[in-house]
CSV table of C-alpha atoms in Angstrom, one decimal:
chain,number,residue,atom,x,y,z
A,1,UNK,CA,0.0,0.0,0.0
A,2,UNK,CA,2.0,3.0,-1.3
A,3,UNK,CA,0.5,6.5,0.7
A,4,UNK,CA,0.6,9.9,-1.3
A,5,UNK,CA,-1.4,12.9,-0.4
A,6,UNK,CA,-0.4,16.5,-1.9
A,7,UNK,CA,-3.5,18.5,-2.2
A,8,UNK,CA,-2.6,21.5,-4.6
A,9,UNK,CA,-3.2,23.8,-1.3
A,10,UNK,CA,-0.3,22.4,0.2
A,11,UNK,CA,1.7,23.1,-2.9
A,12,UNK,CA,0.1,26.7,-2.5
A,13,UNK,CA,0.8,27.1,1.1
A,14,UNK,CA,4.3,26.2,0.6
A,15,UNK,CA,4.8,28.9,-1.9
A,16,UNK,CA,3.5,31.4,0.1
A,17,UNK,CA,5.3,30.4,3.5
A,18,UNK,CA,8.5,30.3,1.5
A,19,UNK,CA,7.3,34.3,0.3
A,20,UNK,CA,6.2,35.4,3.7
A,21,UNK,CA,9.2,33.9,6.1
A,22,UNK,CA,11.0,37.5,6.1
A,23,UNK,CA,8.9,38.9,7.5
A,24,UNK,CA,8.3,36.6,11.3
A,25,UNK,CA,11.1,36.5,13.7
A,26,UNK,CA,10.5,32.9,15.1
A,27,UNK,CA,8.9,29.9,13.8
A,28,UNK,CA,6.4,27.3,15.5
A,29,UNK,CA,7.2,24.4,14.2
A,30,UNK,CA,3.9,22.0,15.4
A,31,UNK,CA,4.9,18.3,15.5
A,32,UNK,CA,2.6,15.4,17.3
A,33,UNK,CA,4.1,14.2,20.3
A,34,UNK,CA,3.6,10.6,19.2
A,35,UNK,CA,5.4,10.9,16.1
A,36,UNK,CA,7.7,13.6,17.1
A,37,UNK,CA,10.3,12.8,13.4
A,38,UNK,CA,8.0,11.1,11.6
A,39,UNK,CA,5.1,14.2,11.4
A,40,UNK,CA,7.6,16.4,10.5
A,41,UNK,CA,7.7,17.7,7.3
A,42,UNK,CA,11.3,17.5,5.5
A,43,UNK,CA,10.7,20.6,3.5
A,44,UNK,CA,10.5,23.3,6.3
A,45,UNK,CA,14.4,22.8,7.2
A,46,UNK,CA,14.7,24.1,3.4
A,47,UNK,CA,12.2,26.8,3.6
A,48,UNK,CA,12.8,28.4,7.4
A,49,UNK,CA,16.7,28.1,6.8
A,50,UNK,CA,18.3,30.2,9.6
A,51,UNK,CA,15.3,31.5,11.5
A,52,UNK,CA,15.3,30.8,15.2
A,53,UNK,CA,12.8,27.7,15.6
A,54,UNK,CA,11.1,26.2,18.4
A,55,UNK,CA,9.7,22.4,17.7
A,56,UNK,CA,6.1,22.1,20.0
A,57,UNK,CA,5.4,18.6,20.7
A,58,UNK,CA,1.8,18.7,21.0
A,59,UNK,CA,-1.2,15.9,22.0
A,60,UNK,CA,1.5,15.4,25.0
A,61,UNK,CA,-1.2,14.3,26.9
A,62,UNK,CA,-1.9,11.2,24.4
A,63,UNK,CA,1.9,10.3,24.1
A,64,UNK,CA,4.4,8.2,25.9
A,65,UNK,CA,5.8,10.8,28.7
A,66,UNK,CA,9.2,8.9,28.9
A,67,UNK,CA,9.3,8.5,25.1
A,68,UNK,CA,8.6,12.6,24.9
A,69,UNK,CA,11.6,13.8,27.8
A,70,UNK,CA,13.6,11.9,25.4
A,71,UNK,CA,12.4,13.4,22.4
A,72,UNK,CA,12.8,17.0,23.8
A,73,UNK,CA,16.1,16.2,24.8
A,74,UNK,CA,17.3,15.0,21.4
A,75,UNK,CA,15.6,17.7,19.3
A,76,UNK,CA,17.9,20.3,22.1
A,77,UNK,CA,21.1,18.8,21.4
A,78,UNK,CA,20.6,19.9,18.2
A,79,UNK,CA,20.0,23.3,19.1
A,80,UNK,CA,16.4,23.2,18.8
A,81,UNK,CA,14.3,24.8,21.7
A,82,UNK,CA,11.6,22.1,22.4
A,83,UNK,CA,8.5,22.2,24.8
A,84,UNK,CA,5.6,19.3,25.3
A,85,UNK,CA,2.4,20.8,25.2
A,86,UNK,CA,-1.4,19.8,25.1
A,87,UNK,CA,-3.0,22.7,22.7
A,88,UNK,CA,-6.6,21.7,25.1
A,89,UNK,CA,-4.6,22.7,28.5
A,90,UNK,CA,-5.4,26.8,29.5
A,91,UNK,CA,-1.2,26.8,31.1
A,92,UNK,CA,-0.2,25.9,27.6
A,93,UNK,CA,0.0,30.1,26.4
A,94,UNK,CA,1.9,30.9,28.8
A,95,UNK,CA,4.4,27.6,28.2
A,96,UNK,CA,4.8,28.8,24.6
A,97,UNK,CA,5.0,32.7,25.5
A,98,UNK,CA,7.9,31.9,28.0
A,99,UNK,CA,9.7,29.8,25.6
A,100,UNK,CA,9.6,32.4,23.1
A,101,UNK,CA,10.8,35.0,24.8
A,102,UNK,CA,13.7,32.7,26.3
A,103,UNK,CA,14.7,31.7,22.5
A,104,UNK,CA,14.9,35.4,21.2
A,105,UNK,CA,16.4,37.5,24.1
A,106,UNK,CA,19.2,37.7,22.9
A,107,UNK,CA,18.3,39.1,19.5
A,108,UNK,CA,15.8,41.2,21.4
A,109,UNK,CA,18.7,42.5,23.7
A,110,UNK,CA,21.4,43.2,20.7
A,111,UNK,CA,18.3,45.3,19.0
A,112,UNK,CA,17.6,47.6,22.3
A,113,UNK,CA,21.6,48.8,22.0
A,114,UNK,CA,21.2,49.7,19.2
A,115,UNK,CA,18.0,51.3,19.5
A,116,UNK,CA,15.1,49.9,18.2
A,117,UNK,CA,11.8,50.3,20.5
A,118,UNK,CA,10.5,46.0,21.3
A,119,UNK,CA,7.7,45.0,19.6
A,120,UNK,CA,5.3,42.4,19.6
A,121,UNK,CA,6.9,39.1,18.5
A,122,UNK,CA,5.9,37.8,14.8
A,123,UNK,CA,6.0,34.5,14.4
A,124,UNK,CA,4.8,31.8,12.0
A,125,UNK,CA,2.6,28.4,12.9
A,126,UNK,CA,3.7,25.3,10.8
A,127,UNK,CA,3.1,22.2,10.6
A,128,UNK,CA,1.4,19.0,8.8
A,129,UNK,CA,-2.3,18.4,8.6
A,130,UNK,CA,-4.4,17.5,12.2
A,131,UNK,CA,-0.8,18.3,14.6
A,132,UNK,CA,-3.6,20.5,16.3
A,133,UNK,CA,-2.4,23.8,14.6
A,134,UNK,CA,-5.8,25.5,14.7
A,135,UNK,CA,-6.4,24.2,18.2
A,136,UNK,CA,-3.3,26.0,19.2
A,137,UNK,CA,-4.3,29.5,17.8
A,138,UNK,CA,-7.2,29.5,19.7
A,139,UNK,CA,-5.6,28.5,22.6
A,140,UNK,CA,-2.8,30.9,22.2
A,141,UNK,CA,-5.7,33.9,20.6
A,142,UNK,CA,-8.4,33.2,24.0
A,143,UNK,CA,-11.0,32.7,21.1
A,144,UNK,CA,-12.6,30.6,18.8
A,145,UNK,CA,-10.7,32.3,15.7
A,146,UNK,CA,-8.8,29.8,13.5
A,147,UNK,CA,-11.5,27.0,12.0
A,148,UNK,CA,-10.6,23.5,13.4
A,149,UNK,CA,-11.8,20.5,12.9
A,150,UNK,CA,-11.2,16.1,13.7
A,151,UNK,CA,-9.9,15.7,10.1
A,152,UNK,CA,-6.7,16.6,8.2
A,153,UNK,CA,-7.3,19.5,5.7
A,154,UNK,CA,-9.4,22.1,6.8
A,155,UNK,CA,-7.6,25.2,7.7
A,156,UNK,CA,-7.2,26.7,3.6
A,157,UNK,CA,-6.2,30.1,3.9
A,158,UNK,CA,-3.6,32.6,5.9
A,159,UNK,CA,-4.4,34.8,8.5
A,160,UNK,CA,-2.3,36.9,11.5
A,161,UNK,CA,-3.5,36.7,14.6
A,162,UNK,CA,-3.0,39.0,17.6
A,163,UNK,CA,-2.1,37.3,21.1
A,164,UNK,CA,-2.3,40.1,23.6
A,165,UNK,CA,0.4,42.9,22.8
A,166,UNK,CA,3.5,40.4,23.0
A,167,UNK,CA,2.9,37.9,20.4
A,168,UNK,CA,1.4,37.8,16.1
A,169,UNK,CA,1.0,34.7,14.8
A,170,UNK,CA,0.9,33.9,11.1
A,171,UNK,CA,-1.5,30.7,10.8
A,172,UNK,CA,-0.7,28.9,7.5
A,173,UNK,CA,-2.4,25.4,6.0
A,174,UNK,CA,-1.2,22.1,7.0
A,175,UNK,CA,2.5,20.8,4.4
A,176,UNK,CA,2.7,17.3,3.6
A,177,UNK,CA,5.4,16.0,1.9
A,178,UNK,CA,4.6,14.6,-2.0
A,179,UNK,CA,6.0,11.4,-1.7
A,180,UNK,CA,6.7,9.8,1.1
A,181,UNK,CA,10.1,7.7,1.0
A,182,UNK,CA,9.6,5.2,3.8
A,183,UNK,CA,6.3,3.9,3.8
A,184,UNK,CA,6.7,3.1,7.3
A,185,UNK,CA,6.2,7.0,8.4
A,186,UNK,CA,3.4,7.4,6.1
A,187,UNK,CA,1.7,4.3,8.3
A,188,UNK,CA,2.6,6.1,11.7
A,189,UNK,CA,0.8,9.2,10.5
A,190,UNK,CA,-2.2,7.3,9.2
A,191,UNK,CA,-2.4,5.5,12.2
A,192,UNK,CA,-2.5,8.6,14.4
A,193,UNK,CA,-4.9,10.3,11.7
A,194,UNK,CA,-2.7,12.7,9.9
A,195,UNK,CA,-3.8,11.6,6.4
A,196,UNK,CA,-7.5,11.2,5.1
A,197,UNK,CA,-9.3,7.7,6.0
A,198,UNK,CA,-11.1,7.8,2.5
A,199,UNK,CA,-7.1,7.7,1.1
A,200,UNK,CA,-5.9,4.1,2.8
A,201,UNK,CA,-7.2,0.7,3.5
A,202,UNK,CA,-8.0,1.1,7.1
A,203,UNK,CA,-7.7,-2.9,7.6
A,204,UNK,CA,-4.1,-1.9,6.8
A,205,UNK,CA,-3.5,0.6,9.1
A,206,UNK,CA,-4.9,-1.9,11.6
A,207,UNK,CA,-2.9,-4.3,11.4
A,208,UNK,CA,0.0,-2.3,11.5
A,209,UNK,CA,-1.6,-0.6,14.4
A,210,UNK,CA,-1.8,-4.2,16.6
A,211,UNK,CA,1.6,-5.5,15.7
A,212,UNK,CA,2.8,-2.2,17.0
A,213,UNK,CA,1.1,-2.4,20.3
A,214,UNK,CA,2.0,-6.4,21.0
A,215,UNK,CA,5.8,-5.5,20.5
A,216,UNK,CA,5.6,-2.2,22.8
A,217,UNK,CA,2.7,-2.1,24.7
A,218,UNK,CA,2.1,-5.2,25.4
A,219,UNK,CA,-1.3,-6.0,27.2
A,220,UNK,CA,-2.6,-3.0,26.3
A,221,UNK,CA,-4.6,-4.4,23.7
A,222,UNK,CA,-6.0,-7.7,25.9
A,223,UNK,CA,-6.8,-5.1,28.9
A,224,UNK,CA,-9.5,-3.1,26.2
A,225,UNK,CA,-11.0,-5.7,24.7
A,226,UNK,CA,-11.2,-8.3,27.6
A,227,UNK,CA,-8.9,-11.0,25.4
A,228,UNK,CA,-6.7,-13.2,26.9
A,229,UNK,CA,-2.9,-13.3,27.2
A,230,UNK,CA,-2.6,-15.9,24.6
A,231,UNK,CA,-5.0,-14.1,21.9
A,232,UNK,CA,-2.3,-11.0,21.9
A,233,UNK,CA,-0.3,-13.6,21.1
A,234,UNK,CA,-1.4,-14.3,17.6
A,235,UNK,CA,-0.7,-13.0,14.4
A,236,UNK,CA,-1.8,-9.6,13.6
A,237,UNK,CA,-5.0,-10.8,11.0
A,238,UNK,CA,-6.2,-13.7,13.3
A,239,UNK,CA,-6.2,-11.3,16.4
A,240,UNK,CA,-8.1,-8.5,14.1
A,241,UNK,CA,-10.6,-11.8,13.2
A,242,UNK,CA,-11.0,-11.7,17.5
A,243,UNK,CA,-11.6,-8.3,17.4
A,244,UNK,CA,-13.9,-7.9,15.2
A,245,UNK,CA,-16.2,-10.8,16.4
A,246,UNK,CA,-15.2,-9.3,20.0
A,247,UNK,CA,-16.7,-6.4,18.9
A,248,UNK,CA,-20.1,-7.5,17.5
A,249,UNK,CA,-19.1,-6.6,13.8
A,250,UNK,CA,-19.0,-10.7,12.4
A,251,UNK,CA,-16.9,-10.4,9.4
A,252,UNK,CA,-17.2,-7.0,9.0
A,253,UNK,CA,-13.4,-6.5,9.3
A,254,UNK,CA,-13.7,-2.7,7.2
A,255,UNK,CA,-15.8,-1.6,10.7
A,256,UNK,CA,-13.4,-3.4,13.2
A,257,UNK,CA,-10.2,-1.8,11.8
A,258,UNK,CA,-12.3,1.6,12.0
A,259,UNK,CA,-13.6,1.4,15.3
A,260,UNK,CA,-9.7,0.2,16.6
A,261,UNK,CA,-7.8,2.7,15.1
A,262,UNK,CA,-10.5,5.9,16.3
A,263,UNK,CA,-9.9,4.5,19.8
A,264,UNK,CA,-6.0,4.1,19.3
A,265,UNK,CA,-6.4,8.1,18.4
A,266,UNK,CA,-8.7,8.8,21.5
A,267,UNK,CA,-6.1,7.4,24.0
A,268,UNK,CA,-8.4,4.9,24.7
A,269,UNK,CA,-5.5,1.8,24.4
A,270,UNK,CA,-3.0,4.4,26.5
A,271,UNK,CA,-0.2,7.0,25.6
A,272,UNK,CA,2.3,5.8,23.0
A,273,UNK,CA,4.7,7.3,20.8
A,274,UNK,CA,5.4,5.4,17.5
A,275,UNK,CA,8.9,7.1,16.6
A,276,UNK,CA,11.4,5.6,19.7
A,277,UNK,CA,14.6,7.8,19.9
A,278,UNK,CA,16.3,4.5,20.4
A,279,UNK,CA,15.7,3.5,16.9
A,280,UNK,CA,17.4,6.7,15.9
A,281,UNK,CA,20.8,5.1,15.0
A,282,UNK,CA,19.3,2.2,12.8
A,283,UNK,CA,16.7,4.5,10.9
A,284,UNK,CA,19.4,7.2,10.8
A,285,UNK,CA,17.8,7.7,7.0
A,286,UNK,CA,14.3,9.5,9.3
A,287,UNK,CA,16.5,12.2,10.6
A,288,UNK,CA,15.3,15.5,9.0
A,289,UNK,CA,16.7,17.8,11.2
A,290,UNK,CA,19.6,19.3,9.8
């Protein structure tokens, strides 16, 4: 199952991001905590260059918290500022202001000697589809402003946004990459809902979905669905076949793999983070971070 998704207002949103960089002084770069390399996007390193950037590991609250001290840790040996945040959480402004502040002071304090008055930070949200960008703004904004929604796609258009008199935020569209060139990440971001269900074979993603639980999380999966320790022992399509009987649905192995993977994106199996920073050495061919 080779996964593509480019919609041509991705192709459009990176065209203008690349055109409108100049003009922010920081860039939000909005990754999901459970797939902290994997969602995100190779093209930004390309297209923010030298501005200062802070990587926001959000749905914290749905991820692994050993898995994500780790993560913040790597991403900060690289020189990255990193913070875990949960874009539903009121603290979570105040998080992201602080860090801010903290990453430019110096610049902030080299432009007061030589004069100029502070100003409001600019700064630029970005992204792939359903990290919880939109969520974020209106977290960050104190209002309903930036349209959100369950489902990967549906912030179009570009907008600034004012948060109080210290911070203006650019909002941008979601980036996917065209191609991807390990199918394995484009299975970690269907799994955790990044790409449109209508686009895969949700049996698929499933599957993929079990066999990653049994090797990491063991008895996570037994625990839900009141199986026994020797059923999470089986192959990944005869324990879906349990499942999907488990769950009322006969053969109807379409409505199984739908209803599993939903509740594998609620939290309802447990936090988890697909990308481990111990694999870094053996997938050193992931790394996008320059």
């Amino acid at each position: 199952m080779a996964i593509q998704w480019f919609p041509g207002h991705m192709a459009k949103a990176r065209r203008e991001v690349g055109e409108k960089i100049k003009f922010v002084d920081l860039v939000f770069e909005l990754v999901d905590a459970r797939l902290p390399l994997s969602s995100r996007n190779p093209m930004l390193d390309q297209i923010v260059q030298h501005k200062p950037r802070i990587i926001l590991l959000n749905k914290a609250d749905l991820a692994d918290e050993g898995q994500t001290k780790k993560w913040i840790n790597y991403f900060e040996s690289l020189g990255y500022p990193a913070l875990a945040c949960n874009a539903k959480e009121a603290n979570t402004t105040k998080a992201i202001l602080a860090k801010a502040k903290h990453t430019l002071q110096e610049k902030r304090a080299r432009d007061r000697e030589r004069g100029i008055q502070p100003r409001a930070i600019r700064a630029m949200v970005l992204g792939i589809p359903n990290v919880g960008k939109s969520t974020i703004m209106n977290r960050l904004v104190g209002k309903k402003i930036a349209q959100t929604g369950n489902k990967p796609g549906v912030t179009k258009g570009q907008q600034w946004l004012r948060v109080g008199n210290e911070l203006e935020l650019l909002d941008t569209p979601g980036i996917l990459w065209p191609k991807f060139e390990d199918q394995e990440i484009g299975k970690k971001l269907a799994l955790t809902g990044a790409i449109k269900d209508q686009l895969l074979h949700l049996d698929d993603i499933a599957l993929y979905g079990l066999e990653f639980f049994a090797t990491f999380y063991p008895g996570r999966i037994s625990q839900r669905y009141g199986l026994s320790s020797t059923d999470e022992q089986l192959t990944a399509p005869d324990l879906l076949m349990d499942l999907t009987k488990k769950m009322g649905f006969r053969e109807d192995y379409e409505r199984a793999s739908e209803r599993l993977l939903l509740e594998i994106r609620q939290g309802k199996l447990g936090r988890f983070t697909l990308d481990r920073v111990e694999d870094l050495e053996s997938e050193s061919n992931h790394e996008t971070v320059h």
